[in-house]
Structures are given as structure tokens and as C-alpha cells.
GROMACS .gro file of C-alpha atoms in nm:
model
  416
    1MET     CA    1  11.352   9.558   6.685
    2ASN     CA    2  11.357   9.912   6.818
    3ASP     CA    3  11.456  10.192   6.586
    4SER     CA    4  11.720  10.316   6.828
    5VAL     CA    5  11.886  10.245   7.158
    6PRO     CA    6  11.626  10.277   7.441
    7ALA     CA    7  11.675  10.588   7.649
    8ALA     CA    8  11.562  10.438   7.978
    9PRO     CA    9  11.590  10.058   7.983
   10PRO     CA   10  11.427   9.877   8.277
   11ALA     CA   11  11.745   9.702   8.391
   12ALA     CA   12  11.996   9.987   8.379
   13SER     CA   13  12.285   9.801   8.540
   14SER     CA   14  12.259   9.504   8.299
   15LEU     CA   15  12.240   9.733   7.998
   16ARG     CA   16  12.541   9.931   8.117
   17LEU     CA   17  12.730   9.603   8.139
   18VAL     CA   18  12.627   9.518   7.781
   19ARG     CA   19  12.746   9.860   7.658
   20TYR     CA   20  13.078   9.825   7.837
   21ALA     CA   21  13.125   9.478   7.688
   22LEU     CA   22  13.057   9.615   7.339
   23HIS     CA   23  13.305   9.900   7.392
   24GLY     CA   24  13.566   9.657   7.522
   25ALA     CA   25  13.515   9.421   7.227
   26PHE     CA   26  13.554   9.707   6.981
   27TYR     CA   27  13.885   9.825   7.123
   28ALA     CA   28  14.013   9.470   7.169
   29LEU     CA   29  13.946   9.382   6.804
   30LEU     CA   30  14.087   9.717   6.690
   31ALA     CA   31  14.404   9.640   6.886
   32VAL     CA   32  14.426   9.303   6.707
   33ALA     CA   33  14.389   9.481   6.371
   34LEU     CA   34  14.659   9.738   6.454
   35ALA     CA   35  14.902   9.492   6.614
   36PRO     CA   36  15.100   9.430   6.290
   37ALA     CA   37  15.136   9.806   6.236
   38VAL     CA   38  15.259   9.863   6.591
   39LEU     CA   39  15.480   9.558   6.629
   40GLY     CA   40  15.626   9.541   6.279
   41PRO     CA   41  15.674   9.727   5.955
   42ASP     CA   42  15.371   9.562   5.790
   43GLY     CA   43  15.058   9.769   5.770
   44ARG     CA   44  15.203  10.101   5.886
   45ALA     CA   45  14.972  10.278   5.644
   46ALA     CA   46  14.666  10.154   5.839
   47LEU     CA   47  14.791  10.307   6.164
   48LEU     CA   48  14.646  10.653   6.092
   49PRO     CA   49  14.289  10.547   6.002
   50GLY     CA   50  14.295  10.295   6.287
   51THR     CA   51  14.395  10.561   6.540
   52LEU     CA   52  14.132  10.801   6.405
   53LEU     CA   53  13.876  10.521   6.423
   54GLY     CA   54  13.953  10.457   6.791
   55LEU     CA   55  13.938  10.827   6.877
   56ALA     CA   56  13.612  10.881   6.687
   57TYR     CA   57  13.452  10.580   6.853
   58GLY     CA   58  13.552  10.694   7.201
   59ALA     CA   59  13.431  11.051   7.143
   60GLY     CA   60  13.099  10.934   7.001
   61ALA     CA   61  13.039  10.666   7.265
   62LEU     CA   62  13.059  10.929   7.540
   63ARG     CA   63  12.792  11.142   7.371
   64ALA     CA   64  12.580  10.877   7.201
   65ARG     CA   65  12.307  10.872   7.468
   66ARG     CA   66  12.263  11.251   7.457
   67ALA     CA   67  12.308  11.301   7.082
   68ALA     CA   68  12.021  11.353   6.839
   69ARG     CA   69  11.944  11.076   6.592
   70ALA     CA   70  12.084  11.274   6.294
   71ARG     CA   71  12.410  11.338   6.483
   72THR     CA   72  12.429  10.970   6.584
   73GLY     CA   73  12.384  10.868   6.221
   74LEU     CA   74  12.665  11.101   6.116
   75TRP     CA   75  12.893  10.953   6.384
   76LEU     CA   76  12.813  10.601   6.260
   77ALA     CA   77  12.886  10.706   5.900
   78VAL     CA   78  13.225  10.848   6.003
   79LEU     CA   79  13.312  10.525   6.188
   80THR     CA   80  13.214  10.315   5.886
   81ALA     CA   81  13.417  10.534   5.650
   82LEU     CA   82  13.728  10.516   5.868
   83TRP     CA   83  13.684  10.140   5.901
   84LEU     CA   84  13.657  10.102   5.522
   85ALA     CA   85  13.972  10.311   5.478
   86GLY     CA   86  14.156  10.086   5.722
   87LEU     CA   87  14.018   9.773   5.554
   88LEU     CA   88  14.145   9.888   5.215
   89LEU     CA   89  14.493   9.927   5.364
   90ASP     CA   90  14.493   9.620   5.592
   91ARG     CA   91  14.269   9.312   5.588
   92GLY     CA   92  14.315   9.287   5.966
   93PHE     CA   93  14.037   9.545   6.000
   94SER     CA   94  13.797   9.263   5.912
   95TYR     CA   95  13.792   9.180   6.285
   96VAL     CA   96  13.637   9.519   6.367
   97ALA     CA   97  13.335   9.438   6.148
   98PHE     CA   98  13.171   9.237   6.427
   99PRO     CA   99  13.120   9.529   6.674
  100LEU     CA  100  13.020   9.747   6.376
  101PHE     CA  101  12.737   9.500   6.310
  102PHE     CA  102  12.596   9.566   6.658
  103LEU     CA  103  12.632   9.943   6.624
  104HIS     CA  104  12.433   9.948   6.300
  105LEU     CA  105  12.169   9.709   6.434
  106HIS     CA  106  12.116   9.914   6.752
  107LEU     CA  107  12.143  10.267   6.616
  108LEU     CA  108  11.962  10.235   6.285
  109PRO     CA  109  11.606  10.132   6.198
  110VAL     CA  110  11.560   9.785   6.054
  111ARG     CA  111  11.514   9.907   5.697
  112ARG     CA  112  11.862  10.062   5.711
  113SER     CA  113  12.050   9.841   5.956
  114LEU     CA  114  12.012   9.512   5.764
  115PRO     CA  115  12.139   9.656   5.431
  116ALA     CA  116  12.429   9.818   5.621
  117VAL     CA  117  12.521   9.482   5.780
  118ALA     CA  118  12.503   9.316   5.439
  119ALA     CA  119  12.727   9.585   5.288
  120ILE     CA  120  12.984   9.550   5.567
  121THR     CA  121  12.981   9.171   5.524
  122GLY     CA  122  13.035   9.213   5.150
  123ALA     CA  123  13.327   9.448   5.211
  124VAL     CA  124  13.490   9.196   5.444
  125VAL     CA  125  13.443   8.913   5.193
  126ALA     CA  126  13.589   9.130   4.916
  127ALA     CA  127  13.889   9.228   5.127
  128GLN     CA  128  13.956   8.866   5.220
  129ALA     CA  129  13.917   8.754   4.857
  130ALA     CA  130  14.181   9.007   4.751
  131GLY     CA  131  14.436   8.836   4.972
  132PRO     CA  132  14.647   8.530   4.908
  133GLY     CA  133  14.448   8.230   4.784
  134GLY     CA  134  14.167   8.437   4.637
  135LEU     CA  135  13.803   8.375   4.717
  136THR     CA  136  13.732   8.058   4.915
  137ALA     CA  137  13.430   7.916   5.094
  138ALA     CA  138  13.586   7.981   5.434
  139LYS     CA  139  13.635   8.349   5.349
  140VAL     CA  140  13.264   8.377   5.275
  141ILE     CA  141  13.124   8.157   5.551
  142GLY     CA  142  13.319   8.331   5.830
  143PRO     CA  143  13.192   8.688   5.771
  144VAL     CA  144  12.839   8.569   5.687
  145ALA     CA  145  12.825   8.360   6.007
  146GLY     CA  146  12.946   8.655   6.211
  147ALA     CA  147  12.678   8.878   6.059
  148ALA     CA  148  12.410   8.615   6.127
  149VAL     CA  149  12.516   8.582   6.491
  150ALA     CA  150  12.510   8.960   6.535
  151ILE     CA  151  12.161   8.986   6.382
  152LEU     CA  152  12.019   8.704   6.593
  153THR     CA  153  12.176   8.849   6.908
  154ALA     CA  154  12.039   9.195   6.836
  155TYR     CA  155  11.691   9.060   6.765
  156GLY     CA  156  11.703   8.849   7.081
  157TYR     CA  157  11.806   9.149   7.287
  158ALA     CA  158  11.522   9.357   7.137
  159ALA     CA  159  11.270   9.082   7.217
  160LEU     CA  160  11.396   9.056   7.578
  161TYR     CA  161  11.379   9.432   7.616
  162ARG     CA  162  11.019   9.444   7.491
  163GLU     CA  163  10.921   9.160   7.724
  164SER     CA  164  11.094   9.326   8.020
  165SER     CA  165  10.922   9.656   7.944
  166ARG     CA  166  10.584   9.483   7.916
  167ARG     CA  167  10.633   9.308   8.251
  168GLN     CA  168  10.740   9.631   8.414
  169ARG     CA  169  10.425   9.803   8.289
  170LEU     CA  170  10.215   9.514   8.422
  171ILE     CA  171  10.387   9.536   8.761
  172ASP     CA  172  10.330   9.913   8.774
  173ASP     CA  173   9.962   9.862   8.685
  174LEU     CA  174   9.924   9.596   8.954
  175VAL     CA  175  10.087   9.815   9.220
  176ARG     CA  176   9.872  10.112   9.121
  177THR     CA  177   9.556   9.901   9.120
  178ARG     CA  178   9.644   9.751   9.460
  179ASP     CA  179   9.695  10.096   9.610
  180GLU     CA  180   9.369  10.224   9.460
  181LEU     CA  181   9.182   9.919   9.589
  182ALA     CA  182   9.329   9.959   9.937
  183ALA     CA  183   9.234  10.328   9.940
  184ALA     CA  184   8.881  10.245   9.823
  185GLN     CA  185   8.846   9.980  10.094
  186ARG     CA  186   8.965  10.220  10.362
  187GLU     CA  187   8.723  10.487  10.244
  188ALA     CA  188   8.437  10.236  10.231
  189GLY     CA  189   8.521  10.126  10.585
  190ARG     CA  190   8.523  10.485  10.709
  191LEU     CA  191   8.189  10.557  10.544
  192ALA     CA  192   8.034  10.239  10.682
  193GLU     CA  193   8.158  10.315  11.034
  194ARG     CA  194   8.034  10.674  11.006
  195GLN     CA  195   7.688  10.556  10.899
  196ARG     CA  196   7.678  10.298  11.179
  197LEU     CA  197   7.766  10.559  11.441
  198ALA     CA  198   7.512  10.801  11.295
  199ARG     CA  199   7.238  10.539  11.326
  200GLU     CA  200   7.344  10.447  11.679
  201ILE     CA  201   7.353  10.809  11.795
  202HIS     CA  202   7.018  10.886  11.633
  203ASP     CA  203   6.849  10.582  11.786
  204THR     CA  204   6.992  10.624  12.139
  205LEU     CA  205   7.158  10.950  12.238
  206ALA     CA  206   6.949  11.177  12.019
  207GLN     CA  207   6.626  11.014  12.134
  208GLY     CA  208   6.737  11.029  12.497
  209LEU     CA  209   6.830  11.399  12.471
  210SER     CA  210   6.492  11.469  12.311
  211SER     CA  211   6.326  11.295  12.606
  212ILE     CA  212   6.527  11.505  12.850
  213VAL     CA  213   6.419  11.822  12.671
  214LEU     CA  214   6.052  11.717  12.684
  215LEU     CA  215   6.076  11.620  13.052
  216ALA     CA  216   6.242  11.950  13.137
  217ARG     CA  217   5.966  12.142  12.963
  218ALA     CA  218   5.705  11.937  13.144
  219ALA     CA  219   5.876  12.014  13.476
  220GLU     CA  220   5.875  12.385  13.393
  221THR     CA  221   5.498  12.381  13.325
  222ALA     CA  222   5.408  12.160  13.621
  223ASP     CA  223   5.180  12.296  13.890
  224PRO     CA  224   5.402  12.461  14.154
  225ASP     CA  225   5.153  12.350  14.416
  226ALA     CA  226   5.232  11.984  14.331
  227PRO     CA  227   5.604  11.946  14.427
  228GLU     CA  228   5.581  11.568  14.416
  229ALA     CA  229   5.502  11.582  14.043
  230VAL     CA  230   5.798  11.817  13.984
  231ARG     CA  231   6.032  11.586  14.174
  232ALA     CA  232   5.906  11.291  13.970
  233ARG     CA  233   5.987  11.481  13.649
  234VAL     CA  234   6.335  11.565  13.779
  235ARG     CA  235   6.398  11.203  13.877
  236GLU     CA  236   6.290  11.094  13.529
  237ILE     CA  237   6.531  11.346  13.378
  238GLY     CA  238   6.811  11.202  13.595
  239ARG     CA  239   6.737  10.845  13.492
  240THR     CA  240   6.726  10.941  13.123
  241ALA     CA  241   7.053  11.136  13.148
  242SER     CA  242   7.218  10.843  13.329
  243ASP     CA  243   7.104  10.602  13.059
  244ASN     CA  244   7.244  10.830  12.788
  245LEU     CA  245   7.572  10.862  12.976
  246ALA     CA  246   7.597  10.483  12.977
  247GLU     CA  247   7.528  10.478  12.602
  248ALA     CA  248   7.798  10.739  12.542
  249ARG     CA  249   8.051  10.533  12.736
  250ARG     CA  250   7.949  10.227  12.537
  251PHE     CA  251   8.034  10.416  12.219
  252VAL     CA  252   8.371  10.518  12.359
  253HIS     CA  253   8.444  10.160  12.462
  254ALA     CA  254   8.343  10.032  12.117
  255LEU     CA  255   8.586  10.276  11.954
  256THR     CA  256   8.873  10.165  12.176
  257PRO     CA  257   9.124   9.939  11.993
  258PRO     CA  258   9.111   9.574  12.103
  259ALA     CA  259   9.475   9.595  12.211
  260LEU     CA  260   9.370   9.833  12.490
  261ASP     CA  261   9.074   9.625  12.608
  262ASP     CA  262   9.263   9.384  12.831
  263ALA     CA  263   9.596   9.561  12.883
  264PRO     CA  264   9.725   9.902  12.991
  265LEU     CA  265   9.893  10.122  12.733
  266PRO     CA  266  10.256  10.018  12.808
  267GLU     CA  267  10.175   9.647  12.772
  268ALA     CA  268   9.974   9.712  12.456
  269LEU     CA  269  10.268   9.902  12.304
  270ARG     CA  270  10.506   9.623  12.408
  271ARG     CA  271  10.290   9.365  12.229
  272VAL     CA  272  10.253   9.578  11.915
  273THR     CA  273  10.629   9.635  11.904
  274ALA     CA  274  10.712   9.265  11.933
  275ARG     CA  275  10.447   9.164  11.680
  276THR     CA  276  10.518   9.429  11.411
  277VAL     CA  277  10.901   9.439  11.418
  278PRO     CA  278  11.043   9.122  11.574
  279GLY     CA  279  11.354   9.202  11.774
  280ALA     CA  280  11.262   9.569  11.829
  281ALA     CA  281  11.310   9.698  12.182
  282PHE     CA  282  11.045   9.859  12.401
  283ARG     CA  283  11.135  10.082  12.697
  284LEU     CA  284  10.916  10.242  12.961
  285ASP     CA  285  11.032  10.548  13.154
  286GLY     CA  286  10.850  10.712  13.442
  287ASP     CA  287  10.548  10.601  13.645
  288PRO     CA  288  10.251  10.497  13.428
  289CYS     CA  289   9.922  10.671  13.500
  290PRO     CA  290   9.572  10.647  13.350
  291LEU     CA  291   9.535  10.849  13.030
  292PRO     CA  292   9.230  10.967  12.840
  293VAL     CA  293   9.104  10.720  12.582
  294ASP     CA  294   9.184  10.951  12.289
  295THR     CA  295   9.542  10.986  12.410
  296GLU     CA  296   9.595  10.612  12.448
  297VAL     CA  297   9.438  10.543  12.107
  298ALA     CA  298   9.653  10.812  11.941
  299LEU     CA  299   9.977  10.677  12.093
  300LEU     CA  300   9.887  10.320  11.996
  301ARG     CA  301   9.800  10.420  11.638
  302LEU     CA  302  10.118  10.625  11.607
  303THR     CA  303  10.326  10.327  11.722
  304GLN     CA  304  10.151  10.098  11.474
  305GLU     CA  305  10.201  10.343  11.185
  306ALA     CA  306  10.568  10.412  11.264
  307LEU     CA  307  10.654  10.043  11.314
  308ALA     CA  308  10.467   9.950  10.993
  309ASN     CA  309  10.688  10.198  10.807
  310VAL     CA  310  10.995  10.041  10.967
  311ALA     CA  311  10.886   9.693  10.859
  312ARG     CA  312  10.792   9.797  10.504
  313HIS     CA  313  11.052  10.055  10.410
  314ALA     CA  314  11.338  10.100  10.657
  315ARG     CA  315  11.540   9.776  10.615
  316ALA     CA  316  11.665   9.850  10.967
  317GLU     CA  317  11.883   9.631  11.186
  318HIS     CA  318  11.761   9.788  11.511
  319ALA     CA  319  11.442   9.965  11.618
  320ALA     CA  320  11.321  10.093  11.954
  321VAL     CA  321  10.998  10.229  12.102
  322THR     CA  322  11.014  10.442  12.418
  323LEU     CA  323  10.711  10.552  12.620
  324THR     CA  324  10.787  10.819  12.879
  325TYR     CA  325  10.560  10.957  13.152
  326LEU     CA  326  10.685  11.302  13.250
  327GLY     CA  327  10.424  11.404  13.505
  328ASP     CA  328  10.250  11.680  13.311
  329GLN     CA  329  10.296  11.518  12.969
  330VAL     CA  330  10.351  11.185  12.797
  331ALA     CA  331  10.606  11.124  12.520
  332LEU     CA  332  10.647  10.849  12.262
  333ASP     CA  333  10.962  10.793  12.055
  334VAL     CA  334  11.005  10.542  11.771
  335TYR     CA  335  11.357  10.510  11.628
  336ASP     CA  336  11.516  10.290  11.362
  337ASP     CA  337  11.861  10.281  11.201
  338GLY     CA  338  11.731  10.202  10.851
  339VAL     CA  339  11.769  10.371  10.514
  340GLY     CA  340  11.574  10.680  10.619
  341PHE     CA  341  11.398  10.922  10.384
  342ALA     CA  342  11.356  11.293  10.317
  343PRO     CA  343  11.050  11.417  10.514
  344ALA     CA  344  11.044  11.746  10.322
  345ALA     CA  345  11.048  11.576   9.983
  346GLY     CA  346  10.669  11.533   9.985
  347SER     CA  347  10.568  11.321   9.689
  348ALA     CA  348  10.917  11.287   9.546
  349SER     CA  349  10.881  10.910   9.546
  350ALA     CA  350  10.601  10.674   9.596
  351ALA     CA  351  10.745  10.514   9.905
  352ALA     CA  352  10.820  10.837  10.071
  353GLY     CA  353  10.474  10.953   9.972
  354ARG     CA  354  10.305  10.659  10.143
  355ARG     CA  355  10.518  10.707  10.455
  356THR     CA  356  10.460  11.082  10.494
  357PHE     CA  357  10.086  11.052  10.424
  358GLY     CA  358  10.035  10.821  10.723
  359LEU     CA  359  10.248  11.039  10.947
  360HIS     CA  360  10.061  11.348  10.828
  361GLY     CA  361   9.735  11.195  10.953
  362MET     CA  362   9.899  11.108  11.285
  363ARG     CA  363  10.033  11.463  11.316
  364GLU     CA  364   9.678  11.593  11.288
  365ARG     CA  365   9.554  11.341  11.545
  366ILE     CA  366   9.829  11.440  11.792
  367ALA     CA  367   9.763  11.811  11.726
  368ASP     CA  368   9.393  11.760  11.809
  369LEU     CA  369   9.507  11.648  12.155
  370GLY     CA  370   9.722  11.959  12.198
  371GLY     CA  371  10.048  11.773  12.131
  372THR     CA  372  10.323  11.786  11.873
  373LEU     CA  373  10.470  11.526  11.638
  374THR     CA  374  10.825  11.555  11.509
  375VAL     CA  375  10.982  11.341  11.234
  376GLU     CA  376  11.359  11.351  11.188
  377SER     CA  377  11.517  11.152  10.907
  378ALA     CA  378  11.763  11.168  10.619
  379PRO     CA  379  11.857  10.917  10.349
  380GLY     CA  380  12.090  10.660  10.503
  381GLU     CA  381  12.060  10.804  10.857
  382GLY     CA  382  11.757  10.627  11.001
  383THR     CA  383  11.432  10.779  11.123
  384ALA     CA  384  11.310  10.915  11.458
  385VAL     CA  385  10.943  10.987  11.527
  386ALA     CA  386  10.867  11.172  11.851
  387ALA     CA  387  10.527  11.271  11.991
  388VAL     CA  388  10.461  11.477  12.304
  389ILE     CA  389  10.109  11.525  12.447
  390PRO     CA  390  10.043  11.751  12.748
  391LEU     CA  391   9.824  11.562  12.993
  392GLY     CA  392   9.626  11.874  13.080
  393ALA     CA  393   9.539  11.933  12.715
  394ALA     CA  394   9.474  11.565  12.663
  395GLY     CA  395   9.234  11.557  12.955
  396ALA     CA  396   9.054  11.864  12.830
  397ARG     CA  397   9.013  11.738  12.475
  398GLY     CA  398   9.006  11.365  12.521
  399GLY     CA  399   8.759  11.342  12.807
  400ASP     CA  400   8.794  11.157  13.133
  401PRO     CA  401   9.041  10.871  13.162
  402ARG     CA  402   8.918  10.534  13.045
  403PRO     CA  403   8.663  10.389  13.292
  404ARG     CA  404   8.768  10.069  13.462
  405ALA     CA  405   8.560   9.755  13.488
  406SER     CA  406   8.458   9.836  13.846
  407ALA     CA  407   8.311  10.174  13.754
  408SER     CA  408   7.931  10.193  13.758
  409PRO     CA  409   7.764  10.424  13.505
  410GLN     CA  410   7.454  10.446  13.720
  411ALA     CA  411   7.658  10.552  14.022
  412GLU     CA  412   7.789  10.852  13.826
  413GLY     CA  413   7.456  10.943  13.669
  414VAL     CA  414   7.255  11.259  13.724
  415HIS     CA  415   7.030  11.242  14.028
  416PRO     CA  416   6.811  11.501  14.186
   0.00000   0.00000   0.00000
């Protein structure tokens, strides 16, 4: 059993219900004990200690969770003394012994709570024995059985609390381990992809550029009286540059998400919306036009991240994705009417932390394209994520629009 009442139980609502039930039982049994004094002339002397007992219990119960252990022990001693005074004046106070059992068992360590329960049980037996009929087996069995029930209940509660706390710790460890494993896997994937691209660039583009440099130097040192040799060098430079341009486009195509391989951006966003948040709406405004690859990838990734947050955290009834072509810029809006969060809270909670971390990365990606990303949300008010990318800036930073299947790399190569 715990030495004292836990300060932060895992199931706060259930424990509050238990405390309220204990408070209600105390006052109900105290009312039963004081009923003869209130309704008739018998037991009027017990009215004063009974009233003081009720007031002391109420005052202490309001401060018990914030009080120090020494002050809690003093409060419990005062309650016990007032109860004994009432018991000496009226045997009806024997009913109040049952909630006192629980108070001693929960607020005192085991080495003190069990002797206190035994003493209270003895006082009840003595008070009952002093009444009509003297000491009988029923007057002993009743209080002892009540004490035994209280002890077993308190021990059972303590065991359930320890088990609940242990399970909560295990759940927290599992969640933390899962997040660490996911982060490690993402980092390993990034490193592997970086190494793969480094090898590819070294074996193709870097070698091709080195060849171009060597051919250019050879052309510079060629005999000016042999123009055919110079033209041959220049043609070789053109072929090498064309081959490297094709390799560069192959890299860009390999980095393009599969969702954009066989569909334009609006259709890809429509599919992602329907797949990630069933029932979410997708709207297209304006006339679609070809966008640079980086811009399309950024808008697709932003939609995936925002909709994943909606599915995991928002508990929304409605969500909508809007892609708008505005001539000189493209805008993307993702809205949901869910529980929302506080964007400025940072790491105030784990969930909010995971949500803002992903959006922070997307904000940097959009900023690299010359655009802006705005997140508007508040607890209970839903969330709106809006990105705007100027097409001029996107074209300058993101390269030429995505080549179509009919485009020929050789046709756009460098020729003399």
C-alpha cells in the first residue's frame, strides 16, 4: 500500500469519483448518527461534537491534496478525537467508523494505519458493549467485519493503482521507443538516399563535367590551322553536355513522387485527399498550368502532411483542400473543423510538437521556393494551413517545368 494518497493518479476522473463517494458516505453516516439528536431529545449532547466533526472534515477535505503530511496527520487526529468524543456521548457514532477506516488507511503509512484501524474497531466494540445487553458476538463481529472489508478494499485499490501506474509507464516507454525508432528510420533513409545520389552524381555528372573540361582544354590548344579538329572537339563537348543534361533530368524524374508520375498536380492532390481523409473535399480554382517540379512536389508534400495531421489529431467532421491558380502565383489551402491546437505553444504537448515539427519543415520548403506558409488554429476552432508560391520565384528556384513524355533530351542538348 502507498504511504499516502497519490498526488497524480493515472485515472483522475475515476479517483475523483471515489473521493466524492467517500465524502458522501461520511456525511450520510454522520447524518444517521446525529438523527436522534436532531429529531428527538435523545443524544442532544452529541450534537456539538458531531457538528464540529462535520465542519472539520469539510475544511480538511478541501485542503487535503495541498496540505503537508504533518498537517494532514494533525487533521486526521482532530477528526478521530471529535469522533471519539461523539462516540462517548452517543453509540450512533459507531456508523462513522467505516469512513474513518478508509481515511486512516489512505493517509497513514501501513505501520500506523493498521493499529489505528484496530483501535477504532476496539472503541466501537467497547461502546456497543456498554449499551443494553452488554457484550455479544454480534457486537464484535459487525465492527471487525467492517474493518476487514475496509482493509481489503484499501489494499485492492492500492494494488490496482500500482498496476495502472506500471501499465502507464509501459505505454509511455512504448510510445517513446516507437517515436525514436521512426526518427531513426527516417534519418537512415535520408542518409541512404544522400549516399545513393552522391554515388550517382560522382559516377555520371561529375565524370561528364570532367570530360567537358578536358575537351574544352583540348579545343583551346588545338592547331588553329586545323578547324576540322576544333569542330570535332566542340561537337564532342556538345554530345557530352547533352548526355549529362539527360542524366540530370533522370535524377529529377527519380526524385519526383510517384503520385505525380501519371497525373497532373490537381488530380494527384484529389487522390491524396480522398485516400488520406475519406470524405474530405477537394476544390480547384483557376486554370491549371505546368509548374516546376519543386513546386509540385512541395504542394503535394504539404497536402500529405496537413491531411495526415487531420487524420491523426484533428478529430474533424469536415476537411477541405483547395488548389488555386492565380496567374502569377499558386495557392494551396487545407482546412479542417477539428479540435485545433496552439501553433505558438511549441513543445507544450507531444501532439502539438509532432504537428508543428512537420509544418516547420514544410515552411522551410515553401520558403526555399520564395513562398509563404501560414498556419491559423486555436484549441476547439479547427486549423487552416495556407501556402502561396509566386510562379516567377518558383520558376527561378525550381528549374524548368516538368518535362513531358514527348520531350527529347537530345533535341534540347548543346550543339555547335
